[in-house]
CSV table of C-alpha atoms in Angstrom, one decimal:
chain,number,residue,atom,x,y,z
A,275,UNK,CA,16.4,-20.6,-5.0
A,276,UNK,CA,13.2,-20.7,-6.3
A,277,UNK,CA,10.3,-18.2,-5.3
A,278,UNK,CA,6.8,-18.4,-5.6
A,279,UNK,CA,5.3,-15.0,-5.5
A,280,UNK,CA,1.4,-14.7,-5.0
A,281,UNK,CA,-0.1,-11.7,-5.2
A,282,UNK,CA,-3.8,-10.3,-6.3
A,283,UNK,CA,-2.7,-7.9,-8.8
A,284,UNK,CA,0.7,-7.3,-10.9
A,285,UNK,CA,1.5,-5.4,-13.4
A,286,UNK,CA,-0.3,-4.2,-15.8
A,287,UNK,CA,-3.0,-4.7,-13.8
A,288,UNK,CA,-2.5,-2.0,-10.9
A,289,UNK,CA,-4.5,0.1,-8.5
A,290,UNK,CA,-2.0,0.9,-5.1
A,291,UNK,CA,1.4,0.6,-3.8
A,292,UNK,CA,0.9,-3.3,-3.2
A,293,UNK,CA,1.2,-3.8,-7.0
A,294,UNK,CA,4.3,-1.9,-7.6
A,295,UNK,CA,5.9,-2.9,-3.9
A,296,UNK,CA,5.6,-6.9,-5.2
A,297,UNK,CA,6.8,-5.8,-8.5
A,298,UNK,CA,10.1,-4.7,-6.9
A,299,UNK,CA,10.7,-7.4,-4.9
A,300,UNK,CA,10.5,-9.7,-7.9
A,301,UNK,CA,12.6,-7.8,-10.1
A,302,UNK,CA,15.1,-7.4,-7.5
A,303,UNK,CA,15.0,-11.0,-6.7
A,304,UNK,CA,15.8,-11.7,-9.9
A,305,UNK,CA,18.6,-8.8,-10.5
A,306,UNK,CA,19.9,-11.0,-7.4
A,307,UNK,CA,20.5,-14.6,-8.9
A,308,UNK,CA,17.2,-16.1,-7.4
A,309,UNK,CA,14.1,-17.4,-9.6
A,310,UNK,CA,11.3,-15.3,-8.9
A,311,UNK,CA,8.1,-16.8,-9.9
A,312,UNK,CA,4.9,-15.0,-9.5
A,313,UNK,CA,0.6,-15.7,-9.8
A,314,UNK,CA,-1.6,-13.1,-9.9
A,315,UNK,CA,-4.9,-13.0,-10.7
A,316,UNK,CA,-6.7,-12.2,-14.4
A,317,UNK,CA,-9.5,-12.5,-16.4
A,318,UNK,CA,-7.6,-15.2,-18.7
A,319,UNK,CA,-5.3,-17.7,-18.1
A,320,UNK,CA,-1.5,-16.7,-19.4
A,321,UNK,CA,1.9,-16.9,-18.7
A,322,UNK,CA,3.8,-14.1,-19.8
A,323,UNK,CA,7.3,-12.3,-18.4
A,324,UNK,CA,7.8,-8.9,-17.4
A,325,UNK,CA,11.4,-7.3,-17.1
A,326,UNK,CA,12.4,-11.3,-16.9
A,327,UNK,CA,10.4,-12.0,-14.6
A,328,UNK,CA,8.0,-15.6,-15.2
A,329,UNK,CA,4.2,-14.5,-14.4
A,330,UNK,CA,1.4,-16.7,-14.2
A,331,UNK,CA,-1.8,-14.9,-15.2
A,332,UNK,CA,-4.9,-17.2,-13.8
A,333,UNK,CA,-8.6,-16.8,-14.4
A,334,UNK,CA,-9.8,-17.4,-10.4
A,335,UNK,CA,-13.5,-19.4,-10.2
A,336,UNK,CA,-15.3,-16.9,-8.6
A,337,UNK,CA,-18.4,-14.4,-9.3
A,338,UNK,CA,-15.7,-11.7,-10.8
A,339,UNK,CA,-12.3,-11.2,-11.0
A,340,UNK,CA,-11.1,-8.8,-8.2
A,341,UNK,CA,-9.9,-5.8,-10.7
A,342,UNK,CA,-13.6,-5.4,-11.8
A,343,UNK,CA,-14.8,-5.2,-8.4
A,344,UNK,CA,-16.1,-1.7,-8.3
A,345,UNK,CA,-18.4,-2.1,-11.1
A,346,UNK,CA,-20.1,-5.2,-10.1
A,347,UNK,CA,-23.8,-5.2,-8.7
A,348,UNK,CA,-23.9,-5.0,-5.0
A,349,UNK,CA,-25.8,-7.9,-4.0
A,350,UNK,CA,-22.7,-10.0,-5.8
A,351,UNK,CA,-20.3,-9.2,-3.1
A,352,UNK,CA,-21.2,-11.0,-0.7
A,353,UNK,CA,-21.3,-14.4,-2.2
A,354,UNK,CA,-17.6,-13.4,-3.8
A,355,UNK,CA,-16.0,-13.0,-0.3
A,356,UNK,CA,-17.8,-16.1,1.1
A,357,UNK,CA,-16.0,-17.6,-1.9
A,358,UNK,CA,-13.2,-16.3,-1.3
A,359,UNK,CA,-12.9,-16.9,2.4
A,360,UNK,CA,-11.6,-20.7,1.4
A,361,UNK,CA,-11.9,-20.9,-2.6
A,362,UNK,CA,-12.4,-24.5,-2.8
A,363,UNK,CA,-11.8,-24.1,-6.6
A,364,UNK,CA,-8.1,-24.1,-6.5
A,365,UNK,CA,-7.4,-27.3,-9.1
A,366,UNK,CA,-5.0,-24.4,-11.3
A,367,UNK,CA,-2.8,-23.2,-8.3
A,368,UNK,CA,-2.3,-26.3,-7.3
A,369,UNK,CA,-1.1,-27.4,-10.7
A,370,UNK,CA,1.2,-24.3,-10.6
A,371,UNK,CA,2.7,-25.4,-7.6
A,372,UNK,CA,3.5,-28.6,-8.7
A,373,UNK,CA,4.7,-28.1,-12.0
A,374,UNK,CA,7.3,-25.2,-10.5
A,375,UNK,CA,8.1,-26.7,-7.3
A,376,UNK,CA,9.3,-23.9,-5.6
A,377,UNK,CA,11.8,-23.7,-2.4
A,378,UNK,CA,9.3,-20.8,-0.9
A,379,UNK,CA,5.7,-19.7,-1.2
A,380,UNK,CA,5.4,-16.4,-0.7
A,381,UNK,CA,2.4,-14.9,-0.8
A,382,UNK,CA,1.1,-11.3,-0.5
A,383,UNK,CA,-2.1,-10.1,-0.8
A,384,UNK,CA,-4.6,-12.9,-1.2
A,385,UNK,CA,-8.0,-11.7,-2.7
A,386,UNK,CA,-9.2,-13.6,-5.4
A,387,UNK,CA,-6.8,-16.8,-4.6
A,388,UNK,CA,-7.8,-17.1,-0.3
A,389,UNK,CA,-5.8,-18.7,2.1
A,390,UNK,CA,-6.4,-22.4,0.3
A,391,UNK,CA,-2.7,-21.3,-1.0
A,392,UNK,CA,-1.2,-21.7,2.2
A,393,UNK,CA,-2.8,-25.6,2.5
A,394,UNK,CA,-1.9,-26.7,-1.0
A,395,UNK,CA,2.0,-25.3,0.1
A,396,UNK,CA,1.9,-26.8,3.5
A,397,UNK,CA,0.7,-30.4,2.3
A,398,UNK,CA,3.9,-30.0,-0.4
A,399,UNK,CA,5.6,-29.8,2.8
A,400,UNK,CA,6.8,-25.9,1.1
A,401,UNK,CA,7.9,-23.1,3.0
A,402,UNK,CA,5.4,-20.4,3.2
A,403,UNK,CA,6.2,-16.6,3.8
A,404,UNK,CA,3.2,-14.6,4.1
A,405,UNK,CA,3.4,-10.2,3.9
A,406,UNK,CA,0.5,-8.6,5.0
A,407,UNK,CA,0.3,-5.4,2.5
A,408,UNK,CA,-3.8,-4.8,3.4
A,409,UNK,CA,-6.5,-6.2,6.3
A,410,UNK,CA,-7.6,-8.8,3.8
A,411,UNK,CA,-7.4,-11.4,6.3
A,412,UNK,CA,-9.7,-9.2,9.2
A,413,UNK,CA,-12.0,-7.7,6.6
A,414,UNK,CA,-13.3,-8.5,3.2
A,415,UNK,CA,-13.1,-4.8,2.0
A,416,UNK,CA,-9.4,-5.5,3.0
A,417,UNK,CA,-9.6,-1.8,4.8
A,418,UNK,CA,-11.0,-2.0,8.2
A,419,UNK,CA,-12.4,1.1,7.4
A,420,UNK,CA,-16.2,2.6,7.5
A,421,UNK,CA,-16.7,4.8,4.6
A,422,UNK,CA,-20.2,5.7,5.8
A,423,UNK,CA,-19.1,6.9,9.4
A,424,UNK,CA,-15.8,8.2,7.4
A,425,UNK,CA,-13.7,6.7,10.2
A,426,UNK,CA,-11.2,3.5,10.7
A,427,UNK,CA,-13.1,0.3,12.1
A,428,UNK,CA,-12.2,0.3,15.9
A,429,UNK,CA,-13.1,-3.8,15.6
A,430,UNK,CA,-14.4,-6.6,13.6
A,431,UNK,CA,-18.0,-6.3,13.1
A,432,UNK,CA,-20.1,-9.6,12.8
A,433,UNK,CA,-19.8,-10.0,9.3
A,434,UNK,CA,-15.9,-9.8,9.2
A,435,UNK,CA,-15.5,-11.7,11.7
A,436,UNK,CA,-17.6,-14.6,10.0
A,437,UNK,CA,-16.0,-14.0,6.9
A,438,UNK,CA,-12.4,-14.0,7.9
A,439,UNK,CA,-12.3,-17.7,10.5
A,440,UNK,CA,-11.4,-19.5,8.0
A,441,UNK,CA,-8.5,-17.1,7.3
A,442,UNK,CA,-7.3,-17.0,11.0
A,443,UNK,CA,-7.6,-20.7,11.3
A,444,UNK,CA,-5.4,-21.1,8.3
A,445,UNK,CA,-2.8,-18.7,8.9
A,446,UNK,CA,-1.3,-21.3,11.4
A,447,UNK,CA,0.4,-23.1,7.9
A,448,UNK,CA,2.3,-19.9,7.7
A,449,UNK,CA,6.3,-20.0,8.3
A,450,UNK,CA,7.0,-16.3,8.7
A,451,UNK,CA,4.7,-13.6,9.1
A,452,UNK,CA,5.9,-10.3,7.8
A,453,UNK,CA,4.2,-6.9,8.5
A,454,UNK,CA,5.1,-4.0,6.2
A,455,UNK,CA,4.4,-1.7,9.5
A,456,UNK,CA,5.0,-3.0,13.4
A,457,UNK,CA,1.1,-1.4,12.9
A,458,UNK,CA,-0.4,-3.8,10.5
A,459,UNK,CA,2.1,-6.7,12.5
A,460,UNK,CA,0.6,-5.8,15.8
A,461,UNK,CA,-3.2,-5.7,14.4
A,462,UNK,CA,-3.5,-8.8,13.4
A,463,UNK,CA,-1.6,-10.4,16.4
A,464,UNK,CA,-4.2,-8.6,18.2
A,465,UNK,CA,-6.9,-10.5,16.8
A,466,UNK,CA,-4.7,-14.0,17.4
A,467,UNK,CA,-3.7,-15.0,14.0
A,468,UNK,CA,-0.3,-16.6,13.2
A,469,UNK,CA,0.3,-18.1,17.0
A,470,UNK,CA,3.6,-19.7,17.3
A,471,UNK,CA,4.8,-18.1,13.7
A,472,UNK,CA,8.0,-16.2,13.2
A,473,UNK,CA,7.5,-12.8,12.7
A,474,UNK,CA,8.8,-9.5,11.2
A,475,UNK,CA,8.9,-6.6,10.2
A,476,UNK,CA,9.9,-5.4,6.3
A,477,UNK,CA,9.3,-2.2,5.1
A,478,UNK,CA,8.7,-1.6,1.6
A,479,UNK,CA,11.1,-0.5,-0.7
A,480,UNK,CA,11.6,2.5,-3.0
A,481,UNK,CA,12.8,3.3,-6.5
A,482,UNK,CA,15.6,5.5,-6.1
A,483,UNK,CA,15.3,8.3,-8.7
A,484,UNK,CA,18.2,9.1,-11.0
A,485,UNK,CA,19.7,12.4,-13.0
A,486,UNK,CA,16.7,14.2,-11.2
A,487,UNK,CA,16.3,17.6,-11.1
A,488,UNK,CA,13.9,20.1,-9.4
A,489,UNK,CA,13.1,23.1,-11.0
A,490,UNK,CA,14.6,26.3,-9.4
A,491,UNK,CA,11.4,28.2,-7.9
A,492,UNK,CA,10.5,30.9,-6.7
A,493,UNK,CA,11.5,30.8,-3.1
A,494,UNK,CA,8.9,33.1,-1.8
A,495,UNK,CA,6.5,31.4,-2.6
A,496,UNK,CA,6.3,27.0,-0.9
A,497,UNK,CA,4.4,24.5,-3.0
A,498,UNK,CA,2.4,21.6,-1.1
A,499,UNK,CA,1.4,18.5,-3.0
A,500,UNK,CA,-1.0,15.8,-2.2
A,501,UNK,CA,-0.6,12.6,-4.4
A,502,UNK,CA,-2.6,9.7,-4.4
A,503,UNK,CA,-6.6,8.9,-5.1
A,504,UNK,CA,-8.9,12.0,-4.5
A,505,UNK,CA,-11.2,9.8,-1.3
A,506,UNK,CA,-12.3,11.0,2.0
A,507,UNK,CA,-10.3,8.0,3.3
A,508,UNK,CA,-7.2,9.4,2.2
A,509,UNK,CA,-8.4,12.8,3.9
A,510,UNK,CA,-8.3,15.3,0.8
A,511,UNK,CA,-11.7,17.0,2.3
A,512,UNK,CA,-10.1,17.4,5.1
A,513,UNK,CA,-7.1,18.8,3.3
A,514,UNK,CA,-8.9,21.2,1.1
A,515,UNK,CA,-10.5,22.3,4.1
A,516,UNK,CA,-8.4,23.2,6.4
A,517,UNK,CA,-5.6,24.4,4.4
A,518,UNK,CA,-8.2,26.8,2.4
A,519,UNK,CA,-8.8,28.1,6.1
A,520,UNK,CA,-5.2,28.8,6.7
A,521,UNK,CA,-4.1,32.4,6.5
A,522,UNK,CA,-0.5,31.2,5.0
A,523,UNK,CA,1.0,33.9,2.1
A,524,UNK,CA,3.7,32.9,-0.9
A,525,UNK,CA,1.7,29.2,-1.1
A,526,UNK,CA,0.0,27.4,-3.0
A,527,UNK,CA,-1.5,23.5,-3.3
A,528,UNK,CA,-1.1,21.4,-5.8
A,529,UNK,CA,-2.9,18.1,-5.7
A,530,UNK,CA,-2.4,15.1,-7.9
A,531,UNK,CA,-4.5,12.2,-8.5
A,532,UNK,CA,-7.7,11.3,-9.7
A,533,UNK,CA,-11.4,11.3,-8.0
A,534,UNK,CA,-12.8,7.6,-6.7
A,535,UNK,CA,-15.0,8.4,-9.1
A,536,UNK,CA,-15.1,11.5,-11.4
A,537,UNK,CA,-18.6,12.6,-10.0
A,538,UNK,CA,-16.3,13.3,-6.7
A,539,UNK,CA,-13.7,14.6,-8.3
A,540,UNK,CA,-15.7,17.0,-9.9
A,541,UNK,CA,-17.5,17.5,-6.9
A,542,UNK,CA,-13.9,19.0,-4.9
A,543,UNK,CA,-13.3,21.2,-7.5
A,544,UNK,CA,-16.5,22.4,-7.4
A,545,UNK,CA,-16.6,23.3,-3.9
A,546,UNK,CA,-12.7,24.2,-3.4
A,547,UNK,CA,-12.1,26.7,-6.4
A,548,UNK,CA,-9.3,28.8,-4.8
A,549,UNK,CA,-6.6,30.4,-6.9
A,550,UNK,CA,-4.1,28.9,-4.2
A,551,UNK,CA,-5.9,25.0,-4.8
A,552,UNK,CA,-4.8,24.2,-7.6
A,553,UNK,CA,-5.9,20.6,-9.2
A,554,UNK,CA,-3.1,18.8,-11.5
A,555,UNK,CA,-4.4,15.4,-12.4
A,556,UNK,CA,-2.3,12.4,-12.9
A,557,UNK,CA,1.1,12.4,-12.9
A,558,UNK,CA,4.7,10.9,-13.2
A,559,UNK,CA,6.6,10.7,-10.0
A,560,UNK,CA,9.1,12.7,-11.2
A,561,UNK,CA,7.2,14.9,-12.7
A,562,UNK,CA,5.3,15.6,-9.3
A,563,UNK,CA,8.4,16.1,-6.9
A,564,UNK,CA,10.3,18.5,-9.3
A,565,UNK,CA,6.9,21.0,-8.9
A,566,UNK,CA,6.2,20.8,-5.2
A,567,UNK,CA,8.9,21.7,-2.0
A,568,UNK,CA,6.8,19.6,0.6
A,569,UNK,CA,4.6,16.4,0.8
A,570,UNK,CA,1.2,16.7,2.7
A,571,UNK,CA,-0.3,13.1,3.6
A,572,UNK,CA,-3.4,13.7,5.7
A,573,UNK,CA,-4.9,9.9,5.1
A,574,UNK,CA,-7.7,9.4,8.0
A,575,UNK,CA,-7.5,5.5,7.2
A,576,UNK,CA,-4.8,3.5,9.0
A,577,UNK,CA,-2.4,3.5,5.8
A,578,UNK,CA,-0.5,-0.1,6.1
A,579,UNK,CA,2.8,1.2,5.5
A,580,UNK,CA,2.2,4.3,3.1
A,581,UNK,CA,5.0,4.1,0.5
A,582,UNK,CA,4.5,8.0,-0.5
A,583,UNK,CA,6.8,8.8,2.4
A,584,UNK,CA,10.1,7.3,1.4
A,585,UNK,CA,9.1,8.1,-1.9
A,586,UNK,CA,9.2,11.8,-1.4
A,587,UNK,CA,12.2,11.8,1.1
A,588,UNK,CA,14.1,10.2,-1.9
A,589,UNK,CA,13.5,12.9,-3.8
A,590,UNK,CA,14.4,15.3,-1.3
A,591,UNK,CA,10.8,16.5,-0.1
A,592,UNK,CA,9.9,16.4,3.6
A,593,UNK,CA,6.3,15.2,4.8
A,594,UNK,CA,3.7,16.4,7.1
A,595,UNK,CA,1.6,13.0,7.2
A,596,UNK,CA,-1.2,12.4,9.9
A,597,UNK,CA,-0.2,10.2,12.9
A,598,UNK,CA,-2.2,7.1,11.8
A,599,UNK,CA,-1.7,3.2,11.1
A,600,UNK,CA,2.3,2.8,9.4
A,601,UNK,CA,2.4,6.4,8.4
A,602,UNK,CA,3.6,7.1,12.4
A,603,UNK,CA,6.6,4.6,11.8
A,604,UNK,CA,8.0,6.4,8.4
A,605,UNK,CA,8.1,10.7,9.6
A,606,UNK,CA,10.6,11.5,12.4
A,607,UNK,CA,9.5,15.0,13.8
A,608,UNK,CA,12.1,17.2,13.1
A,609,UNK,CA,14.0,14.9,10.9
A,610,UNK,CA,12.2,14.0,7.6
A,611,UNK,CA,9.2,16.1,8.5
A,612,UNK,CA,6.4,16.4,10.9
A,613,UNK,CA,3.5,13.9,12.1
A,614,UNK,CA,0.1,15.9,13.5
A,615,UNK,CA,-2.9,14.5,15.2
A,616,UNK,CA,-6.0,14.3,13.6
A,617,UNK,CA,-8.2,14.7,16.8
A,618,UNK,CA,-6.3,17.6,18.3
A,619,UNK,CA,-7.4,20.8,17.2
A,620,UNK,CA,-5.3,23.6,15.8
A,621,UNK,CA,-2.6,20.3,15.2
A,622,UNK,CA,-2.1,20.4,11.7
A,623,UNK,CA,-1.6,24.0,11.6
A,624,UNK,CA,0.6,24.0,14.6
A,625,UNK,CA,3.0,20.6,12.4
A,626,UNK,CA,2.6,22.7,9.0
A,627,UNK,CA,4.2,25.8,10.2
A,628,UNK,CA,6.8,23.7,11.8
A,629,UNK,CA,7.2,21.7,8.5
A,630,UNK,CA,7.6,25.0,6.7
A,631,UNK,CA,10.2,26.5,9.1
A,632,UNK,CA,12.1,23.3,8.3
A,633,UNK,CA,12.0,23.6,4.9
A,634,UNK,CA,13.0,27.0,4.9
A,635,UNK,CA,16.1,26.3,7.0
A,636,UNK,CA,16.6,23.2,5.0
A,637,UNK,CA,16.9,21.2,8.5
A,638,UNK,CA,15.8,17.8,7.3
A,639,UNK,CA,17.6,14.3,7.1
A,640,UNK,CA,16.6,11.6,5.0
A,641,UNK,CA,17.2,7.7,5.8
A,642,UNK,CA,16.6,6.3,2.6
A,643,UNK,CA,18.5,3.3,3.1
A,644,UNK,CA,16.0,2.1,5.2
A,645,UNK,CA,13.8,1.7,2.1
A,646,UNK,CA,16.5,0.9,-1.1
A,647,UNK,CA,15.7,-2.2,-2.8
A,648,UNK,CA,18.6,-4.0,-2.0
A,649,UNK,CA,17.9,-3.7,1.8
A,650,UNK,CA,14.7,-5.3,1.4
A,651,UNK,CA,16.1,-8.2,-1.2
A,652,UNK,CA,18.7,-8.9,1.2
A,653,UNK,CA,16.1,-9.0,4.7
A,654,UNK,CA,13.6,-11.0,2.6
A,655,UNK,CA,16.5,-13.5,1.0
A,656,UNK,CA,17.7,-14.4,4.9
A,657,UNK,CA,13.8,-15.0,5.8
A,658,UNK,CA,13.6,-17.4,2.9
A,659,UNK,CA,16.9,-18.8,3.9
A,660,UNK,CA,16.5,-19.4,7.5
């Protein structure tokens, strides 16, 4: 079985859990028998393979190519999403298609190629399976998400929904609709896209580490971590904040990642020096969960799935993640950690002690099968089958 695999970025060229979540699925494909074939957008045209895997670099017709975004002019973005709302300049994935002729399209996120994939697959008379990893298809930021108000988008404004019709009117091409969350599933159901599709619901998958070990520590004393970009979105204001506020003794928080930009991050350590804050930088994986005892995820945007989660339990660390977008579907109070409510004061206190107890009395169980690789090959090999 052959698979076409569409997705904006691949590796090398990586900025979120998208990138690496596509990556898996090829590789595992492949590990499985199948022909995994992917496209992914560049700012050349190559073909190159990673780990095996066949990968079509292609230089998209458009202002800029996607991974440049942040540092083009402003007044550019606009005519790049109306571009890339129905990129009529599509002569290059067509001729992919047709030279690999592939039993599925499956495509991922979309930014940089638009939804013209899912004509030139359905006029092949190709079966299209479509994941939604982002909001790409409801917003052009692909977040839903206002950073000036600091708060999630409670509905399309004007200008998204403009931008995104020729997306929902498309999406009716689509075979099978997957949602990495019931949450990002139900959203765009919501706003009537892919009527009379199949649907379901993947997560994604985890690496499952190997000959790890965590470093014995001192067990008076509990290390917290926060991974992932240093951005109000992701809530690390609200972190620093509140957990400077906390009268806790024996902890300390360690938080990995770098700023959106390095004015901010530079900005946080400015305004949160605290012996018990304690700011690490980039790291490994591994090298992150052997140093901390729990995961704190207090993202304030509606996280599609939020791969952090699994990631962590397979390493043994619970989470205390806020209760918003597919975050809510990954931590089972009292099992693998706690969920606390943004909105409702004294909350994330209230969930952090909890998380705390639980750690001391080791009381946590972790479903990781939920989330191994072969799992997810196997759900995604019956949708391409059926």
């Amino acid at each position: 079985m052959k698979i076409l695999i569409f997705n904006t970025l691949y590796y090398p060229n990586q900025i979120g859990g998208a990138e690496k979540s596509v990556q898996l699925l090829a590789e595992g494909l492949l590990k499985d028998g199948k022909e995994p074939i992917v496209v992914t957008t560049s700012d050349k045209d190559c073909i190159n393979y990673i780990n095996g895997v066949k990968v079509y670099y292609i230089k998209t017709i458009n202002l800029y190519w996607v991974y440049n975004a942040k540092k083009e002019k402003k007044y550019k973005k606009p005519i790049w999403h109306l571009i890339d709302s129905y990129n009529p300049f599509n002569k290059k994935i067509n001729d992919v298609i047709e030279v690999e002729n592939p039993d599925v399209v499956h495509t991922n996120n979309l930014a940089g190629f638009s939804v013209s994939v899912w004509k030139l697959a359905k006029d092949k008379d190709i079966k299209i399976v479509h994941t939604l990893r982002d909001y790409y298809l409801l917003c052009p930021k692909s977040t839903m998400f206002n950073e000036k108000l600091n708060k999630n988008c409670e509905k399309q404004c004007l200008a998204c929904k403009l931008y995104s019709m020729p997306r929902k009117k498309y999406s009716k091409y689509v075979d099978v609709v997957v949602g990495v969350s019931k949450f990002i599933l139900n959203k765009h159901l919501r706003y009537g896209y892919f009527k009379n599709v199949n649907k379901s619901v993947i997560y994604n998958s985890v690496e499952v580490p190997t000959n790890f070990k965590k470093k014995n520590m001192d067990k008076k004393e509990i290390i917290f971590g926060y991974v992932g970009t240093l951005s109000k979105s992701k809530g690390i204001e609200f972190l620093l904040e509140n957990f400077k506020n906390l009268d806790l003794k024996n902890t300390k928080l360690f938080i990995y990642g770098k700023g959106l930009t390095k004015e901010y991050e530079n900005y946080l350590k400015q305004k949160y020096q605290d012996k018990d804050l304690i700011f690490k930088g980039f790291k490994k994986p591994q090298d992150i969960y052997k140093n901390i005892d729990i995961l704190i995820v207090p993202s304030l945007w509606n996280e599609p799935f939020g791969r952090i989660v699994p990631e962590a339990n397979s390493y043994g660390i619970p989470v205390l993640a806020s209760d918003t977008g597919g975050l809510s579907e990954l931590v089972e109070n009292g099992k693998n950690g706690y969920l606390f409510d943004l909105d409702k004061e004294n909350d994330f206190e209230e969930k952090l002690r909890l998380t705390i107890e639980m750690y001391k009395k080791k009381q946590f169980e972790f479903n990781t099968n939920l989330f191994s690789l072969d799992t997810i090959i196997n759900e995604y090999i019956n949708l391409y089958s059926c």
